[in-house]
Short mmCIF file of C-alpha atoms in Angstrom, two decimals:
data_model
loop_
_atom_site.label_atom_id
_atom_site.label_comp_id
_atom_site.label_asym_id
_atom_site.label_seq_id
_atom_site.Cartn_x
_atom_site.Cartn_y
_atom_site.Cartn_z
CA UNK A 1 78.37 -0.56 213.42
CA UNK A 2 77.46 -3.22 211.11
CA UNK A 3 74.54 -4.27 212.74
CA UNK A 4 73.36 -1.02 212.57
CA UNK A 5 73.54 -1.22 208.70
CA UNK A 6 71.71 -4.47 209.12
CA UNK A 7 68.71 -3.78 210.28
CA UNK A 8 67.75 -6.78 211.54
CA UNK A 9 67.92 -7.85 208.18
CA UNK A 10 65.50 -5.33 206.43
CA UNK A 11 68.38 -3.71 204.57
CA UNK A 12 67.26 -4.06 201.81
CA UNK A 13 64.21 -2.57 202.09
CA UNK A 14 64.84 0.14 204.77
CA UNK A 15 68.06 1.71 202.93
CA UNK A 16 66.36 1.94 199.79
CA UNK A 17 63.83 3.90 201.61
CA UNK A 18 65.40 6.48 203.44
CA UNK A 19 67.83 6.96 199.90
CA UNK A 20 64.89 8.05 198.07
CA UNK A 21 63.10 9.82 200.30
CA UNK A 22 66.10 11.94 200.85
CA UNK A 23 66.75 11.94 196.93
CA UNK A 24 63.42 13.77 196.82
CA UNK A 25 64.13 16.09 199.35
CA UNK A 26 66.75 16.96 197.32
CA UNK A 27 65.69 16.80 194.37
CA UNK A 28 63.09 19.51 195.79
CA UNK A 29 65.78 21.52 196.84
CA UNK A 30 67.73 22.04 193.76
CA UNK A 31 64.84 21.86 191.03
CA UNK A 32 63.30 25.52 193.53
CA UNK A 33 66.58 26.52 193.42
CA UNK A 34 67.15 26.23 189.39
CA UNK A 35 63.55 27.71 188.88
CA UNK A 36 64.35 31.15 190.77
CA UNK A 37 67.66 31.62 189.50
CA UNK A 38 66.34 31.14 185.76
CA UNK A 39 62.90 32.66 186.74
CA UNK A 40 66.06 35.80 187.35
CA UNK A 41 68.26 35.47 184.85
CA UNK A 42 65.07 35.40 182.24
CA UNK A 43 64.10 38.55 183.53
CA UNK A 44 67.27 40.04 183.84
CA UNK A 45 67.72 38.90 179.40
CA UNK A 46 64.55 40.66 178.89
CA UNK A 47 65.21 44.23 180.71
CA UNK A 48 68.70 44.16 178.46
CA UNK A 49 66.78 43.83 175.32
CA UNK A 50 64.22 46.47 176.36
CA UNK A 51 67.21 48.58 176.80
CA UNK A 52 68.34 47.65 173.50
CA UNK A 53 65.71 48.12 171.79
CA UNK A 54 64.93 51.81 173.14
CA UNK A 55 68.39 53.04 172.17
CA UNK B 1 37.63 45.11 209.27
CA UNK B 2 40.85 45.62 207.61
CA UNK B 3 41.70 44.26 204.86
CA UNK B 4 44.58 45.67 203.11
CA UNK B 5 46.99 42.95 204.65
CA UNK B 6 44.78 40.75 202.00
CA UNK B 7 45.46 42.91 199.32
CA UNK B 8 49.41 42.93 200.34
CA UNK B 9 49.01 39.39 199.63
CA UNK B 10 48.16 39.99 196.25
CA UNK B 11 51.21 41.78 195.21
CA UNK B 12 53.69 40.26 193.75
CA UNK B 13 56.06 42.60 194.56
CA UNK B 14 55.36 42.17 198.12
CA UNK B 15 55.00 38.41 197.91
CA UNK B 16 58.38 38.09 196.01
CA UNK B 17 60.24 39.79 199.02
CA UNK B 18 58.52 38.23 201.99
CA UNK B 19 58.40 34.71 200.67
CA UNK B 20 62.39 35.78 200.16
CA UNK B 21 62.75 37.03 203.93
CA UNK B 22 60.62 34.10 205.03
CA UNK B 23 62.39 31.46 203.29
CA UNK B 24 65.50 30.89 205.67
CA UNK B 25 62.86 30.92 208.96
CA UNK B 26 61.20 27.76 207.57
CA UNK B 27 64.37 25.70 205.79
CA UNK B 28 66.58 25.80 208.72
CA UNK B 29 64.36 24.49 211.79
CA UNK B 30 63.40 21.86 208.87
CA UNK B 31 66.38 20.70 208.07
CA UNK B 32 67.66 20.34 212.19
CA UNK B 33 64.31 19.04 212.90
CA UNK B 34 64.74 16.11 210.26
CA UNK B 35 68.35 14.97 210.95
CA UNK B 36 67.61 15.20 214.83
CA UNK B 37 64.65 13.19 213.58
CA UNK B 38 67.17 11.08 211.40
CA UNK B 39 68.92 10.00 214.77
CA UNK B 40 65.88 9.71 216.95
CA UNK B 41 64.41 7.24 214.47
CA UNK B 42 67.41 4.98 213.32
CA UNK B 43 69.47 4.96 216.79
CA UNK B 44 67.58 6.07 219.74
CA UNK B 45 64.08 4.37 219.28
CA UNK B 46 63.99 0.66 220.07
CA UNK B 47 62.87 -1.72 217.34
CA UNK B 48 59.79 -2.76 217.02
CA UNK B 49 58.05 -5.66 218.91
CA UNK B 50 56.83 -7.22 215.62
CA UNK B 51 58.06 -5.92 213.00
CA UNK B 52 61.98 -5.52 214.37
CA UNK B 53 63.92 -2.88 212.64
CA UNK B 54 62.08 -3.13 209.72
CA UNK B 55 59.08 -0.68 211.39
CA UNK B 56 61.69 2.48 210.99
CA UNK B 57 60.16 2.83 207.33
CA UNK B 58 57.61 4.63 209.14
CA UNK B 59 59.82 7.92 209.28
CA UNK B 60 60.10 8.32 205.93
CA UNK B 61 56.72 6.76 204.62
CA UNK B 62 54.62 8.37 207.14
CA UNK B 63 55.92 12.30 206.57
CA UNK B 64 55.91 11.37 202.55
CA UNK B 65 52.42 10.08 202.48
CA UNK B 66 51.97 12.92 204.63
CA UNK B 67 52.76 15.66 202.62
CA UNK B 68 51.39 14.42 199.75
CA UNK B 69 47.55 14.91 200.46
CA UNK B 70 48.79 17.84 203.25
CA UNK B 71 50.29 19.63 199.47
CA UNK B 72 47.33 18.73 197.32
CA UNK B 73 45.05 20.69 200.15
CA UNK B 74 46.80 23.50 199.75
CA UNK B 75 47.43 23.24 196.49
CA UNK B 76 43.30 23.17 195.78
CA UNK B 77 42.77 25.91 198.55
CA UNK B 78 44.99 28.12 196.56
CA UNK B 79 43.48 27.03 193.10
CA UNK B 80 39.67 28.00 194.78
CA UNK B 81 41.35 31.12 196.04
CA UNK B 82 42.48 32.16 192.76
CA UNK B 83 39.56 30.84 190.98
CA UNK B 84 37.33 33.06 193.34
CA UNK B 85 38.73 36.44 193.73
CA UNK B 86 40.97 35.92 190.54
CA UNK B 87 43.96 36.14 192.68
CA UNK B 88 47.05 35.87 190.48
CA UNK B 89 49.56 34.93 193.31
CA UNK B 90 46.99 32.49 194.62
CA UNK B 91 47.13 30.78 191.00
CA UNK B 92 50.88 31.23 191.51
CA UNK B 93 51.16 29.34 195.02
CA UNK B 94 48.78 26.55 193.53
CA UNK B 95 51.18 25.90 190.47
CA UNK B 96 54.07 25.76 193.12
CA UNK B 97 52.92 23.08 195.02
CA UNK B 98 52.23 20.73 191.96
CA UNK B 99 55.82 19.60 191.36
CA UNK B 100 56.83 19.28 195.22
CA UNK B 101 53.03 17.09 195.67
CA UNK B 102 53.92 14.78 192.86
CA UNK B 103 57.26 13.95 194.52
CA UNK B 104 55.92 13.11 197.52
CA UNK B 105 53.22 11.15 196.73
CA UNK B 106 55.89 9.00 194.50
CA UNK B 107 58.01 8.51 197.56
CA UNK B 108 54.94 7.58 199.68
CA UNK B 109 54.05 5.03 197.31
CA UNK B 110 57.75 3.27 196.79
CA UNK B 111 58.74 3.77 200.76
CA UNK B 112 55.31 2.07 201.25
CA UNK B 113 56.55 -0.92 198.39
CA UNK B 114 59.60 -1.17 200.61
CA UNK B 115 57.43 -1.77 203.87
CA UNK B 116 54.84 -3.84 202.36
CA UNK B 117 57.04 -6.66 200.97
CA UNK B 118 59.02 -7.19 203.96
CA UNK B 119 55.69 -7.07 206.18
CA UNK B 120 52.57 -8.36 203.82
CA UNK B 121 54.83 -10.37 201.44
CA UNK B 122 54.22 -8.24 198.07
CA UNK B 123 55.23 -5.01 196.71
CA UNK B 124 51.75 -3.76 195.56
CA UNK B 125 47.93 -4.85 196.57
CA UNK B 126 44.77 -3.52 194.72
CA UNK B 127 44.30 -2.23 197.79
CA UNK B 128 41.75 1.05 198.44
CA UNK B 129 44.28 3.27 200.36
CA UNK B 130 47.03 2.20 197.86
CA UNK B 131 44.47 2.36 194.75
CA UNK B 132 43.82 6.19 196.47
CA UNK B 133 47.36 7.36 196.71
CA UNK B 134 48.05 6.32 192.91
CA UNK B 135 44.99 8.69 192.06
CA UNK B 136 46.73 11.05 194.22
CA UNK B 137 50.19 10.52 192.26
CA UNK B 138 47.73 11.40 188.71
CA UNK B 139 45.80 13.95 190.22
CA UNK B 140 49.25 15.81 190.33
CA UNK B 141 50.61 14.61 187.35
CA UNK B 142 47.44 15.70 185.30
CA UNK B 143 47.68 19.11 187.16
CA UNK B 144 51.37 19.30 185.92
CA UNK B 145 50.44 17.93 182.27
CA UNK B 146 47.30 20.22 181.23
CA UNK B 147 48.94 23.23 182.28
CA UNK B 148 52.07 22.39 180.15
CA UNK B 149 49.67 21.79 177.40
CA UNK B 150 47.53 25.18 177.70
CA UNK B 151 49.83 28.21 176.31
CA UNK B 152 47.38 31.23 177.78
CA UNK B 153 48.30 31.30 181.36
CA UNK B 154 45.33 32.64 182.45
CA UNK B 155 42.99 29.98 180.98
CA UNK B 156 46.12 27.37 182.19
CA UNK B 157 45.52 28.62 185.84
CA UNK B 158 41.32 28.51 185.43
CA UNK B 159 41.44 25.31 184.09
CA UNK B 160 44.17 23.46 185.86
CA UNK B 161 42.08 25.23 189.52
CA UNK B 162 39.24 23.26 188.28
CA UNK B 163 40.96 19.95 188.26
CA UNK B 164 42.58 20.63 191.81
CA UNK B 165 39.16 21.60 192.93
CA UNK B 166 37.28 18.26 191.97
CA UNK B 167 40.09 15.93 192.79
CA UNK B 168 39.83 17.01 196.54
CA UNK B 169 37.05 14.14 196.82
CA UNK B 170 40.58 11.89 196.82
CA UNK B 171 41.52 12.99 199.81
CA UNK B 172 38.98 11.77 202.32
CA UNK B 173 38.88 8.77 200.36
CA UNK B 174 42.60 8.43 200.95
CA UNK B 175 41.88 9.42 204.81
CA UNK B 176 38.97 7.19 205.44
CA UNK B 177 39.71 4.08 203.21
CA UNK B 178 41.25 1.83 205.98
CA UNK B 179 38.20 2.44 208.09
CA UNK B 180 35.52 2.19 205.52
CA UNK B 181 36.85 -0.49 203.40
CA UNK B 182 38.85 -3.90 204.57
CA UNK B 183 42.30 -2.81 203.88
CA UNK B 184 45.24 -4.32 204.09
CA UNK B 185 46.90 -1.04 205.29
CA UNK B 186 47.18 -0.46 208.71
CA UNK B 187 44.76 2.78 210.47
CA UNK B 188 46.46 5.32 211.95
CA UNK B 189 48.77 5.31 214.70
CA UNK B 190 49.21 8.93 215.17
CA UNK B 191 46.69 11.23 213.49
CA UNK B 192 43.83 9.96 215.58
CA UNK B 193 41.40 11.49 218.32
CA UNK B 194 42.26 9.55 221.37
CA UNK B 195 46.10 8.78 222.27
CA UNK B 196 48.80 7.65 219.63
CA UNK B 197 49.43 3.75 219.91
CA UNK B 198 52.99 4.20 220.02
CA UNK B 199 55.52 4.67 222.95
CA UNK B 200 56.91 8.40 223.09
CA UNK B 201 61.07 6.95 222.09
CA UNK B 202 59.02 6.22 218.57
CA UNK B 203 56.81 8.87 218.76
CA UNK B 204 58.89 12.12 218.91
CA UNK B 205 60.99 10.92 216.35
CA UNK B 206 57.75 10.37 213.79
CA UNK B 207 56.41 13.88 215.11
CA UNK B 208 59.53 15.59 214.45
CA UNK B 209 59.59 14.51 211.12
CA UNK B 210 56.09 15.27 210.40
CA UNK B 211 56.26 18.77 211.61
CA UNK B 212 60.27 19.23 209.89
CA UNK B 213 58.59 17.94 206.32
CA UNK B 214 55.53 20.21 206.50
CA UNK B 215 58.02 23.40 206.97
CA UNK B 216 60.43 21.95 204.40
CA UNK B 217 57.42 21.90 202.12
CA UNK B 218 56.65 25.38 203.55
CA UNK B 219 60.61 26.72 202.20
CA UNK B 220 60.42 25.12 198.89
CA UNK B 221 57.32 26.52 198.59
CA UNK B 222 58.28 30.06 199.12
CA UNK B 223 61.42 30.01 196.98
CA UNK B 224 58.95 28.30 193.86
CA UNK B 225 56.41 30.94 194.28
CA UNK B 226 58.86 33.91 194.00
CA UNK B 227 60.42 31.99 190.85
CA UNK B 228 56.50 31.38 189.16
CA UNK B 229 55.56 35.23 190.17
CA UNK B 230 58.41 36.61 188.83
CA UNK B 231 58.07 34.63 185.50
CA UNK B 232 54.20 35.55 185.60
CA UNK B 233 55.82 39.98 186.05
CA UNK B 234 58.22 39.81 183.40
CA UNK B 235 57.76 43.73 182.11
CA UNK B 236 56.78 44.68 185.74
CA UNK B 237 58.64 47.88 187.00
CA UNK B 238 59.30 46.67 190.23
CA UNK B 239 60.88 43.30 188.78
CA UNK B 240 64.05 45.77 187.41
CA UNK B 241 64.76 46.44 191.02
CA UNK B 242 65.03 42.82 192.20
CA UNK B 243 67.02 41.24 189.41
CA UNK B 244 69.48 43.88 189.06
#
């Protein structure tokens, strides 16, 4: 098992690697995510205050 | 010839709910493909006969660098698209993409630090393909920064198209550099027109990850677009129905 994390001694480098690509795959999962539910819940605020504002 | 399945595209409406139906069909194969990828590349394939272990970059660099110019294509495509038959969910799909290139082409360059130290003996070289991809990386980033800066979205989307549009010339530059210029950067192993130079144990692993990426791309895609169309539909009818 540990000379799996060892690389053949590129470590170092190859960990790094594969963190941040996943970190961006993440990262591009979540920030979607966060856009459509406040892309929502912006539209959802402004159909309330239409329906305030015609009462 | 019939064309209203072109105009369907053009509704937001419609757009909101298929890229919402579609969504799932693309994330999930993506995300088995790129763990069973994740195994193939770190366990099953055998290590390199020059470069050891150190050669299992490639399945992370490759898809990155990948996606990044595959993203700015469509990115531009879109931006003509919308440009050309003022399309306002083509302008939509093009602002999408920006966010999702930029990312990419940032892990293409670091993943490609991470290789080139180990294997050329330094981080960066003022090298064309590298010099290419850093365009790349501001191509997106001035996308992302003048339409921040322009406040009328339609002139934001006009303009922005524009500066997708020209900065395609990058990407055959980017393709083409290690065969028209010296570079240090290898050509390429894969995306060529006679046989890949690479046993198939390495292989399917590097293909699976290519092809899982490009649908990830495709599912973050779809869920940005039906955020940016329903921002662009705010006092839209039909937008009542799907938020309440």
């Amino acid at each position: 098992m540990s000379e799996f994390f060892h690389m053949g001694g590129y470590a170092a480098y190859l960990w790094p690697a594969y963190l941040l690509t996943f970190a961006v795959l993440g990262w591009n999962v979540l920030s979607a995510r966060r856009a459509l539910r406040e892309a929502r819940a912006e539209a959802r605020r402004r159909l309330t205050a239409d329906r305030e504002d015609g009462a | 010839m019939d064309w209203t399945w072109f105009h369907k595209f053009g509704s937001p409406p419609h757009v909101y709910r298929l890229a919402g139906t579609l969504t799932p069909w693309f994330a999930w194969p993506a995300g088995i493909l790129i763990i069973a990828a994740l195994y193939g590349g770190l366990v099953l394939a055998p290590p390199d006969y020059q470069q050891g272990d150190g050669f299992r970059i490639i399945y992370v660099h490759a898809p990155s660098a990948w996606l990044s110019t595959m993203v700015y294509a469509v990115m531009a495509s879109a931006a003509a698209v919308g440009l050309i038959w003022r399309m306002k969910v083509a302008h939509a799909v093009a602002a999408s993409c920006a966010g999702v290139g930029a990312s990419f082409t940032a892990a293409s360059l670091v993943t490609g630090m991470l290789w080139g130290e180990p294997m050329w003996g330094t981080w960066w070289v003022w090298d064309p393909r590298l010099v290419a991809q850093l365009v790349l990386l501001f191509l997106f980033l001035g996308y992302i920064g003048l339409r921040s800066a322009i406040d009328d979205l339609g002139r934001a989307d006009r303009a922005s198209a524009v500066l997708a549009i020209v900065g395609v010339v990058n990407l055959p530059i980017i393709r083409y550099s290690v065969e028209w210029w010296n570079s240090i950067h290898q050509t390429p192993s894969v995306m060529k027109m006679d046989r890949p130079s690479m046993p198939m144990d390495m292989l399917a692993p590097l293909l699976m990850m290519l092809l899982g990426f490009t649908l990830f791309f495709v599912a973050v895609l779809l869920v940005r677009l039906r955020a940016e169309v329903l921002r662009r539909e705010r006092g839209a009818a039909w937008v009542k129905e799907v938020v309440s």
